[in-house]
Short mmCIF file of C-alpha atoms in Angstrom, two decimals:
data_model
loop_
_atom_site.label_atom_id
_atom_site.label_comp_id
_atom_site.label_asym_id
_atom_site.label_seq_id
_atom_site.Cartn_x
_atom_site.Cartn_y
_atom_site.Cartn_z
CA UNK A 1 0.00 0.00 0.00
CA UNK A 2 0.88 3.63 -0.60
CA UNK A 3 -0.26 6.69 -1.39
CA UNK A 4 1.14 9.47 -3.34
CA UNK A 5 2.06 12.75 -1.87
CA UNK A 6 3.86 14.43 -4.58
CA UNK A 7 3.71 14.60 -7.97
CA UNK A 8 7.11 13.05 -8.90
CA UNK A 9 6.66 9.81 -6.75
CA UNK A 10 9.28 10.69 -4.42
CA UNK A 11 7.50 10.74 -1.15
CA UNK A 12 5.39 7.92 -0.54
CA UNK A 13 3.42 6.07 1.93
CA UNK A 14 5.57 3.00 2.96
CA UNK A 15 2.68 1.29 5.10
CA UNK A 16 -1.07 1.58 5.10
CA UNK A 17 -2.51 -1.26 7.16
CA UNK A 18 -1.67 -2.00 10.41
CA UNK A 19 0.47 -5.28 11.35
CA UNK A 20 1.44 -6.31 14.81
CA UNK A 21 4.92 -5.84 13.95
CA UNK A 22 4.65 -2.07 13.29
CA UNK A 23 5.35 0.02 16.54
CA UNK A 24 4.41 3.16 15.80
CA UNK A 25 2.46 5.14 12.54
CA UNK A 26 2.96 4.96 8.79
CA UNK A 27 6.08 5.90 7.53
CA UNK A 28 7.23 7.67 4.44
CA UNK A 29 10.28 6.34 2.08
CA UNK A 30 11.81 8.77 0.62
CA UNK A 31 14.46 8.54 -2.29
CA UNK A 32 17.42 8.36 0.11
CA UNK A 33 15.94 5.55 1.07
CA UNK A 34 15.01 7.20 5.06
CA UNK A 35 12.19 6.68 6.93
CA UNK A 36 10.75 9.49 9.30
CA UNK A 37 7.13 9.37 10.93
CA UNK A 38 4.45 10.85 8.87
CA UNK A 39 1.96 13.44 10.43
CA UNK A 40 -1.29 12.08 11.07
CA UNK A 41 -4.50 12.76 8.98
CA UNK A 42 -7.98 11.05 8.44
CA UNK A 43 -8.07 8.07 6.93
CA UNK A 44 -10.46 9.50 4.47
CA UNK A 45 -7.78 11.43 3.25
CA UNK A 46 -5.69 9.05 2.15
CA UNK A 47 -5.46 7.15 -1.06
CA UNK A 48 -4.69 3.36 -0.86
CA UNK A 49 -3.18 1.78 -3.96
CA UNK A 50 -1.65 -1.68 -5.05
CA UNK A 51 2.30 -2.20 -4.13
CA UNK A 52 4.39 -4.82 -6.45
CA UNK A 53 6.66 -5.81 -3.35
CA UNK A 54 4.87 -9.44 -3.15
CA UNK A 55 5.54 -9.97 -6.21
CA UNK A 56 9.09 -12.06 -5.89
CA UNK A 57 9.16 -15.13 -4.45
CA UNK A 58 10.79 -15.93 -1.16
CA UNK A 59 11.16 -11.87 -0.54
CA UNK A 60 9.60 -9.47 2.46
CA UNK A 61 7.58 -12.23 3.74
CA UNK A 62 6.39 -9.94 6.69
CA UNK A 63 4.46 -7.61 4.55
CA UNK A 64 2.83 -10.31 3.07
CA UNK A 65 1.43 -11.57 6.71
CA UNK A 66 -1.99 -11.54 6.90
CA UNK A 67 -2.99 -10.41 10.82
CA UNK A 68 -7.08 -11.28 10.15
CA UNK A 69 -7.11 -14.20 7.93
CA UNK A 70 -10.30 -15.03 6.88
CA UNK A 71 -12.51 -17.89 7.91
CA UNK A 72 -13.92 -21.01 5.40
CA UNK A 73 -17.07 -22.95 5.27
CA UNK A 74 -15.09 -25.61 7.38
CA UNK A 75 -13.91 -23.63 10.00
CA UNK A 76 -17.32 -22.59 10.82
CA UNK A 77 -18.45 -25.69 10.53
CA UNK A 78 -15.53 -27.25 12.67
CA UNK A 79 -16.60 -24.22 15.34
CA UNK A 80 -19.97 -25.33 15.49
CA UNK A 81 -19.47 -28.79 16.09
CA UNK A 82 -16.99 -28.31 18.98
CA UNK A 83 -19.57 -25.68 20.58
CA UNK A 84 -22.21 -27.84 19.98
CA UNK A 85 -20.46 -30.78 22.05
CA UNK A 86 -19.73 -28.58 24.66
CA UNK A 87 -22.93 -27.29 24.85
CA UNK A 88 -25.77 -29.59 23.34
CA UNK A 89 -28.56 -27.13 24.11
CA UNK A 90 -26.97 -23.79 22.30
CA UNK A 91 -28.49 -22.33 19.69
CA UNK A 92 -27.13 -20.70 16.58
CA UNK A 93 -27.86 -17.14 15.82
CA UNK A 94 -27.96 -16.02 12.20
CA UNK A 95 -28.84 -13.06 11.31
CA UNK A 96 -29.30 -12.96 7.11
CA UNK A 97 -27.82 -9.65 4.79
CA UNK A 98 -31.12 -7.96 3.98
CA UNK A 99 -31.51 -7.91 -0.19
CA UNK A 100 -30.88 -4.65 -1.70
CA UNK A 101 -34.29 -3.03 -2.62
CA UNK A 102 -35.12 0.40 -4.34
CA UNK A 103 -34.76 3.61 -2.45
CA UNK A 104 -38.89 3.93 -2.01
CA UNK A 105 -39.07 0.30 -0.40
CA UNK A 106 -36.16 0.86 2.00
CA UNK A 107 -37.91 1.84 5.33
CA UNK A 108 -40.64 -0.91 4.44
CA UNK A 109 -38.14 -3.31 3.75
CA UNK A 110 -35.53 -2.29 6.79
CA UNK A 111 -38.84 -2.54 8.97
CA UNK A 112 -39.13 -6.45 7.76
CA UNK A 113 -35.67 -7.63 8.44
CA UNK A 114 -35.43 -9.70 11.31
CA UNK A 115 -32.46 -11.93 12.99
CA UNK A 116 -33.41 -15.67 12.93
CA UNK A 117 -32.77 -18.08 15.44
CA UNK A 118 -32.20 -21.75 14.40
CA UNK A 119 -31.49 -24.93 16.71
CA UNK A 120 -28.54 -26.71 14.82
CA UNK A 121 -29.98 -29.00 12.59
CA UNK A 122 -28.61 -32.93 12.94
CA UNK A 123 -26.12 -33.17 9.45
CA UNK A 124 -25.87 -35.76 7.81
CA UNK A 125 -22.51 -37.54 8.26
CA UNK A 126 -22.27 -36.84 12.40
CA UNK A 127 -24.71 -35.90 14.52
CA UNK A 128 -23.77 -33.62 17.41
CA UNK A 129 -25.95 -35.92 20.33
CA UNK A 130 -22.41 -36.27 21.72
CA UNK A 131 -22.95 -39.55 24.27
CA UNK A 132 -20.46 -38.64 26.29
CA UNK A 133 -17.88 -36.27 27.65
CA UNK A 134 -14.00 -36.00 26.07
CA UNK A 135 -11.52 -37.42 28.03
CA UNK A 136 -9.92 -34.13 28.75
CA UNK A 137 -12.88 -32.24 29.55
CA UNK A 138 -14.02 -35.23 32.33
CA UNK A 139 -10.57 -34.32 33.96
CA UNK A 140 -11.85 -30.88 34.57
CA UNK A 141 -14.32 -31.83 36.31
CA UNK A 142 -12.17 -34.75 38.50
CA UNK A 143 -9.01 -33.26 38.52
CA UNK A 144 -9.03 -34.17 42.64
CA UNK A 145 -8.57 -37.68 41.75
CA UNK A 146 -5.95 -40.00 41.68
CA UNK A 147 -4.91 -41.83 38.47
CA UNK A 148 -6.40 -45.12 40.08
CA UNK A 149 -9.60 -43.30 40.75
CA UNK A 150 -9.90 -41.72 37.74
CA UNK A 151 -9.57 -44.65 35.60
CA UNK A 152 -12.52 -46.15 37.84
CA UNK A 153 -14.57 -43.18 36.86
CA UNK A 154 -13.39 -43.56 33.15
CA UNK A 155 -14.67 -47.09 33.11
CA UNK A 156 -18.30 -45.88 35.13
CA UNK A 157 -18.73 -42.81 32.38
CA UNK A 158 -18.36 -44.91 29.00
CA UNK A 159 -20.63 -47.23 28.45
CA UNK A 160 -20.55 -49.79 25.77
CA UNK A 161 -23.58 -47.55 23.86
CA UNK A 162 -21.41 -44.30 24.40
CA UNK A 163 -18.40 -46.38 22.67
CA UNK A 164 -20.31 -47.64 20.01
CA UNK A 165 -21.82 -44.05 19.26
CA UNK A 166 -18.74 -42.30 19.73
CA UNK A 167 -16.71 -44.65 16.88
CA UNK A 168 -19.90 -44.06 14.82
CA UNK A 169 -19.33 -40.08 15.03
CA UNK A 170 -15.67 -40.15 14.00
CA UNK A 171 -15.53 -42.42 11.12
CA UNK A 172 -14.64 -38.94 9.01
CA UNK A 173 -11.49 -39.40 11.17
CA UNK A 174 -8.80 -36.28 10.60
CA UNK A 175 -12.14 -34.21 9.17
CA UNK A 176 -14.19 -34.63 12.51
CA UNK A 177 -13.26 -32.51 14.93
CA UNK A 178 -15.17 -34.73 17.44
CA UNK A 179 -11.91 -37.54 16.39
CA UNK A 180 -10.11 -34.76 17.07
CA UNK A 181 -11.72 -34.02 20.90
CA UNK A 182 -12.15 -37.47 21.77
CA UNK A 183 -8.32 -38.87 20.88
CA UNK A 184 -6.68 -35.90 23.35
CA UNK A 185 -5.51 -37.71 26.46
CA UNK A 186 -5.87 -40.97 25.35
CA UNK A 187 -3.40 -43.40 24.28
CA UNK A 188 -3.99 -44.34 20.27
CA UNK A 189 -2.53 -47.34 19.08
CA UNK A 190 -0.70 -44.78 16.46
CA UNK A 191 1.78 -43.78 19.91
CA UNK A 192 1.44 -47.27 21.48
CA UNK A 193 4.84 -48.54 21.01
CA UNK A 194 6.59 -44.65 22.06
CA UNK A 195 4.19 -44.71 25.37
CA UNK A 196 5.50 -48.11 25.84
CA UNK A 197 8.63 -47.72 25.53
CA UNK A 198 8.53 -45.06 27.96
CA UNK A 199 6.71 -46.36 30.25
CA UNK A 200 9.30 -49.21 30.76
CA UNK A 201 11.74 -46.94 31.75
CA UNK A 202 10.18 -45.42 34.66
CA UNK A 203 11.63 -47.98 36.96
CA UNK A 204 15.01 -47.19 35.77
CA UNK A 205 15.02 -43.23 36.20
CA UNK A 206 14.75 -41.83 39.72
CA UNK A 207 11.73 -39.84 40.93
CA UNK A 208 10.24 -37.30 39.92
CA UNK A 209 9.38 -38.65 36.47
CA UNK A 210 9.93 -36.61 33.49
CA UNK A 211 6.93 -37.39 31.73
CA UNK A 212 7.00 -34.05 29.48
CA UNK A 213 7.36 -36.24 26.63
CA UNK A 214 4.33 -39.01 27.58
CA UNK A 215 1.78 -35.60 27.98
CA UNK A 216 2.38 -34.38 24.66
CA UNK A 217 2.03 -37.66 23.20
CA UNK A 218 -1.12 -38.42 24.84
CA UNK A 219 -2.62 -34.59 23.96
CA UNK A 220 -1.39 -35.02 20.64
CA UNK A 221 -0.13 -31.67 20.11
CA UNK A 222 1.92 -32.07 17.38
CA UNK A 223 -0.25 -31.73 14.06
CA UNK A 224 2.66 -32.19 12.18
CA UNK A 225 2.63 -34.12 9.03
CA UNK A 226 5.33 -34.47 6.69
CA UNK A 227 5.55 -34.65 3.22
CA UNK A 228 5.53 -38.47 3.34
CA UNK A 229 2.97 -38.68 5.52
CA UNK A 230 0.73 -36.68 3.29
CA UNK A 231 1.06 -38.55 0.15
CA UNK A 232 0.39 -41.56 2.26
CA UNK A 233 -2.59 -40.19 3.48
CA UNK A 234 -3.84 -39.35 -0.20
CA UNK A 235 -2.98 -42.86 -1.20
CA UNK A 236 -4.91 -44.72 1.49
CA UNK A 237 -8.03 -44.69 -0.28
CA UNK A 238 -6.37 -45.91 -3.39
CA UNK A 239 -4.73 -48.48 -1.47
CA UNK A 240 -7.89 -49.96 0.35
CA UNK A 241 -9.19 -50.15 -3.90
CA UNK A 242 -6.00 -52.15 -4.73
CA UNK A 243 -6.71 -54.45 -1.60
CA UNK A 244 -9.67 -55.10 -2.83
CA UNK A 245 -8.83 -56.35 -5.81
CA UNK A 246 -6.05 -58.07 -5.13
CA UNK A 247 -8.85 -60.00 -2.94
CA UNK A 248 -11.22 -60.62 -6.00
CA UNK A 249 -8.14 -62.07 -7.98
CA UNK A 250 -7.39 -64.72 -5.18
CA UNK A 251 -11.19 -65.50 -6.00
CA UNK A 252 -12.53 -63.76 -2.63
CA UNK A 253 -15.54 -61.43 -2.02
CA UNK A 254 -15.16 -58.95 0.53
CA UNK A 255 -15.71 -55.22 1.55
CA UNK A 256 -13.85 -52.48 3.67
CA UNK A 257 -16.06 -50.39 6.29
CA UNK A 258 -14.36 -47.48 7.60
CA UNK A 259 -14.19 -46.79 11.22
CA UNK A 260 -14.17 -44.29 13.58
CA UNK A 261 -12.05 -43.74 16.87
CA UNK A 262 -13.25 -47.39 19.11
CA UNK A 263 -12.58 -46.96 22.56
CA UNK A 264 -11.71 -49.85 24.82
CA UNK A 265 -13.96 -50.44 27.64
CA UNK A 266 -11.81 -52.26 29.69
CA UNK A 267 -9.18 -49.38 30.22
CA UNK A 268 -10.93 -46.22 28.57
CA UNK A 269 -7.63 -44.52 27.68
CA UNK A 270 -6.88 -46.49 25.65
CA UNK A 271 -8.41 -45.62 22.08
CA UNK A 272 -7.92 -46.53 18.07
CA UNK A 273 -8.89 -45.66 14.41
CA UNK A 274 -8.38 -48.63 12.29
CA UNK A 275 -7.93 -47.70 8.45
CA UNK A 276 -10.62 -50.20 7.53
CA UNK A 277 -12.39 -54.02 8.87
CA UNK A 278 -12.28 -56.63 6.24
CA UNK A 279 -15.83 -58.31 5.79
CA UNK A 280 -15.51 -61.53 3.96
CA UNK A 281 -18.77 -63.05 2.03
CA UNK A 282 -17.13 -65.69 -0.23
CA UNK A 283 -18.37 -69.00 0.69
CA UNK A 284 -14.97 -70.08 1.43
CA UNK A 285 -14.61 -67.31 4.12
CA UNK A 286 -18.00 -66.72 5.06
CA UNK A 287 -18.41 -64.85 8.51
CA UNK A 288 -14.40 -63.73 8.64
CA UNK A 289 -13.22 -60.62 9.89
CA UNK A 290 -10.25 -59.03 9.69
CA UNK A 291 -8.22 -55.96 10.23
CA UNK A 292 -6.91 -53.92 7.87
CA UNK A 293 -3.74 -51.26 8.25
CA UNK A 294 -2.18 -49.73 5.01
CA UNK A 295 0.55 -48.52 4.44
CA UNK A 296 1.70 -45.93 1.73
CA UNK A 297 5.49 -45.18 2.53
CA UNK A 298 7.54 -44.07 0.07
CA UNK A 299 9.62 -47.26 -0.39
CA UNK A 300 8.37 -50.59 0.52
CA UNK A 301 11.29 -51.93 2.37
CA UNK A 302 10.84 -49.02 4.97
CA UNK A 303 7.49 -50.52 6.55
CA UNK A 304 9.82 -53.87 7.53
CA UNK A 305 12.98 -54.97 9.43
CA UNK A 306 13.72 -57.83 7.64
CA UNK A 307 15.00 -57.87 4.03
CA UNK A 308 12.46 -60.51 2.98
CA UNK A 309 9.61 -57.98 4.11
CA UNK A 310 7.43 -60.06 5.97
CA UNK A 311 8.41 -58.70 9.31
CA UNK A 312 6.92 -55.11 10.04
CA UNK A 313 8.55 -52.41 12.01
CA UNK A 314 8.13 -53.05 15.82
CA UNK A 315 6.03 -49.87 15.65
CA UNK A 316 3.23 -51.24 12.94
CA UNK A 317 3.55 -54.24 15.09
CA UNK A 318 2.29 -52.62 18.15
CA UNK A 319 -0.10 -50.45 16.36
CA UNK A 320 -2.03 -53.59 14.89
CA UNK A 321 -1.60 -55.34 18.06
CA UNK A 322 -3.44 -52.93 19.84
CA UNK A 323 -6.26 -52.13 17.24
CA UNK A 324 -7.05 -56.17 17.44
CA UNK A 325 -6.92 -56.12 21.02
CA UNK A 326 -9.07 -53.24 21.22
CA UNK A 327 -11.67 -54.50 18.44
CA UNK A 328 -11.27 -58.36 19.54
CA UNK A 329 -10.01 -59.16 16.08
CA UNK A 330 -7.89 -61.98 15.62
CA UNK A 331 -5.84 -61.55 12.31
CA UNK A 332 -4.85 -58.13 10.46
CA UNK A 333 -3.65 -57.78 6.81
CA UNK A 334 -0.88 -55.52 6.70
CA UNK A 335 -1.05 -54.26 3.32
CA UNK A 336 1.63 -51.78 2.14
CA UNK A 337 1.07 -50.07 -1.22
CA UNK A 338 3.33 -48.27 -3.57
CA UNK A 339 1.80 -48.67 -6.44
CA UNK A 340 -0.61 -50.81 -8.15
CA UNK A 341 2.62 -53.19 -9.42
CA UNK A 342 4.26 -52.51 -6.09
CA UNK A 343 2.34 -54.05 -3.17
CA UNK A 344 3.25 -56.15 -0.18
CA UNK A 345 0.48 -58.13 2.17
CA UNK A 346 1.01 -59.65 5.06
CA UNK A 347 -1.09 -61.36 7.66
CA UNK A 348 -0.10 -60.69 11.82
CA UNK A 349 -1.77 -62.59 14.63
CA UNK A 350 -3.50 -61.28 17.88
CA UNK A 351 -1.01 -61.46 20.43
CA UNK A 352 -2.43 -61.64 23.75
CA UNK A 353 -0.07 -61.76 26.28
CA UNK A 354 1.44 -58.68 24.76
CA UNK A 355 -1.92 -56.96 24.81
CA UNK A 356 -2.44 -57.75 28.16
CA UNK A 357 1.01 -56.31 29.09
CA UNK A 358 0.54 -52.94 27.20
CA UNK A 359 -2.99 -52.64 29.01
CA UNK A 360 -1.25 -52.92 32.33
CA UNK A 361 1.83 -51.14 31.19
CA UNK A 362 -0.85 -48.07 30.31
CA UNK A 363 -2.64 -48.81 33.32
CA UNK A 364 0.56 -48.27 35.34
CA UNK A 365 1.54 -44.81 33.20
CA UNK A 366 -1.61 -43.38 34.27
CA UNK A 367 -1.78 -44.27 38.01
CA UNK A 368 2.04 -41.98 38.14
CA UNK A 369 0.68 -39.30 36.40
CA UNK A 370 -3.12 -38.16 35.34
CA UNK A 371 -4.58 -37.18 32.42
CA UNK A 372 -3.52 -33.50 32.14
CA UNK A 373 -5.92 -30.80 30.22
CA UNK A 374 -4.61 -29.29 26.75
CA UNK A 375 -5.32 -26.07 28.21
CA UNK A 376 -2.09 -26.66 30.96
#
């Protein structure tokens, strides 16, 4: 922005909006290339014009910063449903931009305008009857507990109709911001090998624990993705189509259902949102149900340890571990995908007494230290 103040473009304006960076006024830039602080005036009285210094790439970044950015469709929408499961009962006010009408209808028209009040309707992928409270917003509410009795109270508050309710809310996943409420504080299987890990080394290290690491794990406050992980993301659904398939060619009839965030009822911290469960209908497999996690990386060999590839990382292994232990599935097909000519399956067993050692491992991490609020 600038405005001119002479006729030979000498003396400009050098800034005409207001940044949080600026301390003071507008300045001028003169052709000596000083700055000194301009004398104020109305607003009115100046004139605003297009610059050309965001024009280069990679140059004065700052005056490119946008201090009010302006909201989407999904933001609003994202707003609303976190209001809305905070507060059932609230009611959206919207008041609608009266049309423009000729100047002889305008005091009839004016006179007609009125704000309307709507209750939020129910849409049509998640409704907002929210069963129960987030795990961080119950801690408000029983922060005087200890991490034994807390748990207790976890297990009295979900119920196995809030569970099933809750996973049906947040099959959108990343795009819910429900998934998004519900998963702070808990333990997904996605961190289930780092929280173990972690927690096996609290005998080793004298008190007081540094658990730093554990809280921000739990709260998930890294949102973080890389460029890796993005492409992996966008390949997922093309993956769970190449599954498929690959299925149908071994003369098999099955279909994925998506799920949402399932929450295990017999230690409520513990949560996980499987990429897909397998539902077999081929005579030959009739009733069968597996688990599915893809993979997308962006080479094969870095899902396994082994150079054969039939071993995944101790991480996945953990992950699917605790996704069948959580869903009572038995088998998960570990399918990593590259490409359509690139594709690697293979089929992990429910381990049990390593389920049962991460629940009390978990169990044991959150009698030391409870469930803290994101707001701390």
């Amino acid at each position: 922005m600038y405005n001119d103040l002479s006729r030979d473009g000498d003396t400009r304006v050098f800034r005409g909006i207001c940044l949080p960076s600026m301390k003071g006024g507008y300045y001028v830039v003169h052709a000596v290339a000083t700055k000194r602080l301009e004398p104020s005036k109305p607003l009115g009285d100046i004139t605003f014009k297009k610059n050309v210094i965001n024009e280069a790439d990679g140059k004065k970044r700052k005056r490119s910063y946008d201090p009010c950015p302006g909201s989407t469709p999904s933001d609003v929408d994202g707003f609303r449903m976190n209001l809305q499961a905070a507060t059932p009962r609230a009611l959206w006010l919207r008041y609608n931009k009266p049309a423009r009408v000729q100047a002889a209808d305008t005091s009839s028209a004016a006179d007609e305008v009125q704000p309307q009040v709507q209750a939020p309707s129910a849409p049509a992928p998640e409704s907002f009857n929210v069963p129960a409270l987030a795990l961080v917003d119950l801690v408000k509410s029983h922060g005087h507990l200890t991490g034994e009795e807390f748990l207790v109270c976890l297990q009295d508050t979900y119920t196995e109709a809030d569970i099933s309710e809750i996973e049906r809310l947040t099959r959108l996943q990343s795009n819910s911001p429900l998934w998004i409420r519900y998963r702070q504080g808990m333990v997904t299987a996605s961190i289930a090998r780092a929280c173990l890990t972690r927690t096996k080394n609290l005998d080793k290290e004298p008190r007081p624990h540094n658990l730093r690491g554990v809280v921000n794990l739990v709260l998930h406050a890294s949102t973080f993705k890389s460029a890796a992980m993005k492409e992996g993301m966008q390949k997922e659904s093309e993956a769970k189509k190449a599954y498929v398939l690959m299925l149908q060619e071994k003369g098999h009839s099955a279909a994925i259902e998506d799920c949402g965030l399932a929450i295990c009822k017999e230690l409520p911290i513990l949560g996980a949102s499987p990429d897909g469960v397998v539902k077999f209908s081929c005579e030959c497999c009739k009733q069968t149900v597996r688990l599915l996690e893809v993979k997308c990386p962006q080479q094969t060999k870095n899902s396994f340890r082994d150079a054969d590839m039939r071993l995944p990382k101790p991480v996945y292994e953990t992950q699917m571990n605790v996704i069948m232990g959580i869903l009572h599935i038995s088998k998960c097909d570990f399918f990593v995908y590259r490409s359509k000519e690139e594709t690697v399956t293979v089929t992990t067993e429910f381990d049990a007494e390593s389920f049962n050692d991460y629940v009390n491992s978990m169990r044991y991490l959150f009698s030391e230290v409870p469930v803290p609020s994101p707001e701390k």
